[in-house]
Every structure is written in C-alpha cells, then in structure tokens.
C-alpha cells in the first residue's frame, strides 16, 4: 500500500514537472513575442513605412530577408512593426473584456435580483449572434479603424466572461466560509475581494489566456476585411489583405504576415492550454 | 444626410454578412456554375461554339442592372456585349464615324440631317428605318435625364431612311453624344421587357438577363455586317478580381475584363493573350479652394510636383496606365502631348513651400507656419483599385516634402464632399466618354459645373468655354480644349496622376477580343473561339 502511494506521488510529481517545463517554454516564447512587440521600433532593420518604388516586390534575399511589398517597404520590418498593433490590441482587448465581464458577472452572481436578470438577458442577446458577423457589422457601422474593431469585438466578447464569473460566484457564495465572513462582519467589497475573487480567478484567467490567440485572429480578420487597421499602419491582417492579389505572383507578401499570425496564435494557444492544465486540479491529480 | 449614410452602412454590412455566409458555403459560390449550362447546351446542339466571358461591371451598383440603354448606364452593357449599336461609333482616336448611319449634314446650327444605313434589321425582325430611330430617340429623351440634357432635342422627323433632328440650342457635339451608349438604337415596337431586355441591331441578342449575375447571348442570324462566329455567349458578373483570376486560370472563362493588375502577369504568356488600350479614364486630384493653405498657388504647385506619377503607373499599376499631364490621354488630338505641367521634383516642392513661409521650424519632419503644421486631408474611395494605391503612394511622397497627408479612403466619400471635410479629393472619371473635350470642363471646372467640388474659378476658362459652346469645327474645338486644359494646369486646381490602360484577357484560341479607348466596345462580330 505504501509503495503504491509512493509510486502515485512520483508520477504526479513527474506530470507536474513536465507541465511546469511546458509552462516555462511557452511562457518564455510568449514573453519573447511580447518583448518583440514592445521593442519593435528598435528591432526593425529598415523603416517599415519608407517607400522605395524602385525596390518594389523584391523576393526574399540577403538585404531584405522577407522581401519587399509593392511599395518597396521591407517586409521583415513591417512584420516586426505589425506585431505591435496586432499583439497589443489583442492583449488590450482581452484585458478589457476580462475585467468588465468578470466584474459584471460577480455583481450579478452575488447580488442576483432584477439587475442580474436584466444583464443576463442582455448577454443572452449578444451570445445569440454569431460573434464574427456581429463584430463585422458593428465595426463597419463605426467606420472601421483598429480601435473601433477592438470595441466591436469587446461588445461581443464580454458576455462569456460575465457568464463564467457569475456561475462561479453562484457556486461559491453559499459556501460556509462566505457565511462565516459575513457573520464576522465583513462588508460587501471585502467579501468579494478577499473571498470570492481568489476562488473564481482560475477559470476566468484560463479562459482569458486561451482567448488571446482567438482575439488576435479576429482582429487580424477584421483588418483583412478592411475594418481594422487602416493603411499605412503595419498590421498583419491588413498586410495579408493588401497582398492577397499577389499570392500567385509574389507570395512572400502574404506568406510573411500569415506565418507571423500562425506562429503567434499558436504560441499563445499552447500557452493557454498549458496554463489550463497547470491550474486545473483534476489534471494535476491524474 | 446622416440617416442616409447610416442606412447605407447597414446595407453594406448586410451584404458583407451575406458575402461572408456565402463564402462559408461552397468555395465557388461567386462563380456561377458555367459548366453545367455549357454541358447541357453542348448535349443538345453538338458542335456549337460557346464562349464564357467574365466581367466586373455588369451590376446594379454600377448602374448597369440590365441591357436597356434608356436606363441609367445600362446602355454601356447593351453596347459592350454586342446587343445594341449606335448611329455613330468612335474610331481608335475617339472621333465619331458613321455606324448605323451612313452620313450626316449640319443644315444649320440647330438642324442635323442623318442618313441611315439600308438593310439593317432589329433582332425582332423589324427593319431599321428613320421612324424606328425616331421612336427610340423620342423615348430616350423622355425617360433618360442625362441624355435629354446632352442632346437638347426639340423635335425629330422621319422620312424613309432620312432622320432630321432639330435641337433647342446649338449642340456642336451632337454626333458625339449620339455615339454614347445611351444612343443604342432599339426597337420600341418590340419594347423593353420586364427584365430590361431589348431588341437591338447588334451581332448578338440576349435571351437571359439576370441583374448582378450575368447574361446569356445568342447569335443574331440576320446581322447586317457579317456572320457572328459564336453560337452562345455566357457573360458572368464576377466582382471579386481574385475569383475571376482563378476562373480564368481554370479555364472556366474564355475571356475576362477587370482583372486586378497584380494578376495580369499570370496571363502574359500563351495560351493567354492580353489586349490593352489607353482610355480616357483618368485618376486625378481636385484641390479644395475653401482650404486656406490651398488658396496659395505655391502650395498647389508644390503638391503637383510631389506626386510620383511615373512610379505610381509603372510600379503600383504594373505599367497598366500612363502618367498623366492633363485630363486627356495622348491618343486624343487635344491630349497630353499638347499641354505641360509640373514634373516630379520634391526639391522644387520644398523650395516652393519655403517661399510661402512653410518651413520645418520644430524639426518634426513636417513644415509649419505660424505654429500650424501643414496637414491636408486626402479624400478618396476604394471601389477603384488604383485610388487607395495612389493615396498611399502620395502620402509617402508628401511626407518627404513635409506635408502631413491624412488619407480618408471611404465608400462614403460623397458625404464627406457634401460636408466639406476634405482638402484634396482623388477620383476616377472618364474625361471624354464621347470623344469630345467640352464634357470634362462643363462637368468639373466651370462656376456652374455640378462636379466643381473644390470651387475652382478662372475667368480665362469661363471665356474660353463661352467660345467653345459656339464652335462647331472639330479642329477649332481641339485647339480650344488644349488652351482650356493649360489654364487649369497652370492654376494647379486639378492634378492628373494617370490614365487607365484597360486590359482584356483572352483565353486559348480566342480571337477578336480587343480593348478600345472608349472602354465599351468588347463583344463584336469579330469575336471567335477555335
């Protein structure tokens, strides 16, 4: 019996180590991508906005590692610069919807009543729409632009977080320790801040991290449709859109930003998966 | 206005949503299933010649919902697909020459006698005589505002093959206007069907007219000018250039008009061939004289000299255009070779700005005066693929001379025009659709011009136009046009960037599909496929 226990412990430890390693690897990669975005203006080998029509559509080579676009701008510089727009707007969007959605969800879940019913019906309305179609509609009504695209996606994304936070709060609020806190004289904000939020944070954070990649795709998608970043701003989605008619003649113009989106989204998705595995108690017990 | 623009947006996004949903379905949703029809036809009639033509322009957005020449710009479709013909047609140098007519005489300033061709019949079977033409033109000026405004017809009388037109005031360009696609002669006895089909005199007649989708054309067995080679032509509206490129590559289409410039290199070699031709469609900027900075002639001149027309046409338009001097391309007798304007010279631009006191005092890269940075709003729209490219290219060259150019590229451009929130408006316009130069000036540059958006005014130009409106001789008109063009170029009230070179791509074995400077003679009796 004792041996079996020991073996179980060892396996669990191994799994945990493996997960920690994965978390470190993907965390480092994600951090590297974010750092690249932060220091983008210092990393670009050329001015990403400098046009040079004499060097238009050069294939990848020694001077221009990823080639040049139809205005003769260096693709590598534009991809690096574009990371700023795409990644920052995705991170900003995820933070905003996480905070707003969770706050609303917590208040609804904890207080209940008419306000809860109203907000939840409102979120039902938003959830009933196909997300991307709604975002396209909202972004075009607001006349495009990267911030309007972010606002449009925020409109459609907050209900998910409100739902998650609310259901978590509902299951937590009737726990004895909340009743104890209440009996000992803790006020509303203290209970929420000290006892509710720490106990519901896990699922919300996991959802947020998993959503970074999705949001990046959606922002790039709106830009691809001309509803996000406007020229000459370097943004991966709009760079792909501008190059799409050259897919057969100068494929690097569309492949470079495409690969950037693919790699970045993959890194954030894998990191999200690992964070979920790491925080999920069931996974850890296995 | 606001409400209207909101409704427009709603409409746009409904289309976008529909497009997206359609895109999720079958990959080839936007390309109609041509093969199915083709196979069906081929089974029933062995050995018949079928031709599939892809086009971007046959749609209601373009004001071409059907082939009825008396409806908006649908006459362009009527003539483009070989259904209708006009009394006069344009030569390769855009001079009007007889077509359904054989000759004309200008009896007096207001009276024109036109002799019609013998032996021409409509596809309905009726012979084309003066009475039929009179009925057609009477209906045209009754229902078509633009035509009525151009032609200014008082009355028409018919006698056998002799047609006499009396105008209310002298209309020196009447013959040119009759060659405009709205002048397609159709049989009014047969009438206009509910789906906008008509009976013309061209080599083909339409059997199916589907707005925004396409047309089915069959051979006119009784055509007066030879025997059409093809039995059936399917015209397909494909608004997405990339979709059309792939349809052309896969062999679904035998010919295509409106392919993106970036795709044209794919069709340069056999079995494909490209027919290109310079047209009078010009891309140009209009200066807003209400803008304080643009009232300064030096600033306008500096802007004109800071547009890299050569780079724009050679690189961004893949050579499918020519750098413009004025509104008319070189092929016209009053075209670019007869006038001069600023050449691309950023240093000269900087000097001109400095002369007017625009100097970069704070070192931010942009010139300023009295603490104000020189910022200009460049308004344009995306439906012509060249315009966003021009905007981005100009933005970069303006930055070099220290002007901060803010590009507003929106489908909503007309609302911005109305509100006056713009400094330079870049647009595309067919400057001489009738081969006559007066049209451009009367629409864009005079005090009472409907499209004089920047409130341009020149006493000299007004005086020259006064002369032009009374001049009948073509050479004298051309000379006047040259002078008028030079006036607007000297003022830099308009800056012309390029003229469009239109290209039609033919697939394997296709002959007789050639581009014409007027942009609307495409399917003719010569078209064949072997």
Short mmCIF file of C-alpha atoms in Angstrom, two decimals, chain A residues 47 49-51 53-54 56-57 70-71 73 78 132-133 136-138 140-143 225 231-233 242 244-246 248-249, chain B residues 6 9-10 13 16-17 20-21 240 242 245-246 249 260 262-263 265-266 308 311-312 315-316 388-389 392-393 395-396 399-400:
data_model
loop_
_atom_site.label_atom_id
_atom_site.label_comp_id
_atom_site.label_asym_id
_atom_site.label_seq_id
_atom_site.Cartn_x
_atom_site.Cartn_y
_atom_site.Cartn_z
CA UNK A 47 11.93 51.98 -41.69
CA UNK A 49 6.93 52.98 -43.63
CA UNK A 50 9.67 54.15 -46.01
CA UNK A 51 8.53 53.64 -49.60
CA UNK A 53 9.15 52.08 -55.54
CA UNK A 54 12.42 51.19 -57.26
CA UNK A 56 9.11 47.04 -55.09
CA UNK A 57 8.27 43.33 -54.79
CA UNK A 70 4.52 46.59 -53.68
CA UNK A 71 5.60 49.96 -52.24
CA UNK A 73 8.85 48.55 -47.98
CA UNK A 78 6.71 45.57 -41.36
CA UNK A 132 -17.68 37.48 -36.02
CA UNK A 133 -20.71 38.52 -38.05
CA UNK A 136 -18.14 42.91 -38.75
CA UNK A 137 -21.49 44.66 -38.53
CA UNK A 138 -20.51 46.76 -35.51
CA UNK A 140 -18.47 48.80 -40.23
CA UNK A 141 -21.17 50.91 -38.55
CA UNK A 142 -18.38 52.54 -36.54
CA UNK A 143 -16.44 53.19 -39.78
CA UNK A 225 -11.75 42.81 -44.36
CA UNK A 231 -3.08 51.98 -44.28
CA UNK A 232 -0.23 52.62 -43.97
CA UNK A 233 -0.30 51.14 -40.42
CA UNK A 242 -3.25 44.08 -49.32
CA UNK A 244 -3.86 38.82 -51.50
CA UNK A 245 -3.98 39.58 -55.21
CA UNK A 246 -0.25 38.85 -55.33
CA UNK A 248 0.49 33.78 -57.13
CA UNK A 249 2.99 36.34 -58.36
CA UNK B 6 -26.33 55.13 -41.71
CA UNK B 9 -23.78 51.36 -43.83
CA UNK B 10 -26.49 48.94 -42.75
CA UNK B 13 -22.85 45.30 -43.69
CA UNK B 16 -20.83 41.84 -46.08
CA UNK B 17 -22.61 39.38 -43.81
CA UNK B 20 -19.30 36.02 -45.52
CA UNK B 21 -22.00 33.40 -45.19
CA UNK B 240 -14.02 39.83 -56.94
CA UNK B 242 -9.11 37.20 -57.41
CA UNK B 245 -8.32 35.31 -61.91
CA UNK B 246 -8.83 31.75 -60.73
CA UNK B 249 -6.83 30.08 -64.92
CA UNK B 260 -6.51 43.00 -60.88
CA UNK B 262 -1.29 42.11 -59.98
CA UNK B 263 -2.88 39.14 -61.79
CA UNK B 265 1.45 38.90 -65.38
CA UNK B 266 -0.12 35.44 -64.99
CA UNK B 308 5.42 60.43 -58.35
CA UNK B 311 6.40 55.36 -60.05
CA UNK B 312 2.66 55.06 -59.49
CA UNK B 315 5.15 50.04 -60.24
CA UNK B 316 1.82 50.26 -58.46
CA UNK B 388 -6.09 53.52 -52.46
CA UNK B 389 -2.70 52.77 -54.04
CA UNK B 392 -0.69 55.58 -50.05
CA UNK B 393 1.96 56.49 -52.58
CA UNK B 395 1.11 60.05 -48.60
CA UNK B 396 4.74 58.91 -48.64
CA UNK B 399 5.82 63.27 -46.17
CA UNK B 400 9.15 63.73 -47.94
#
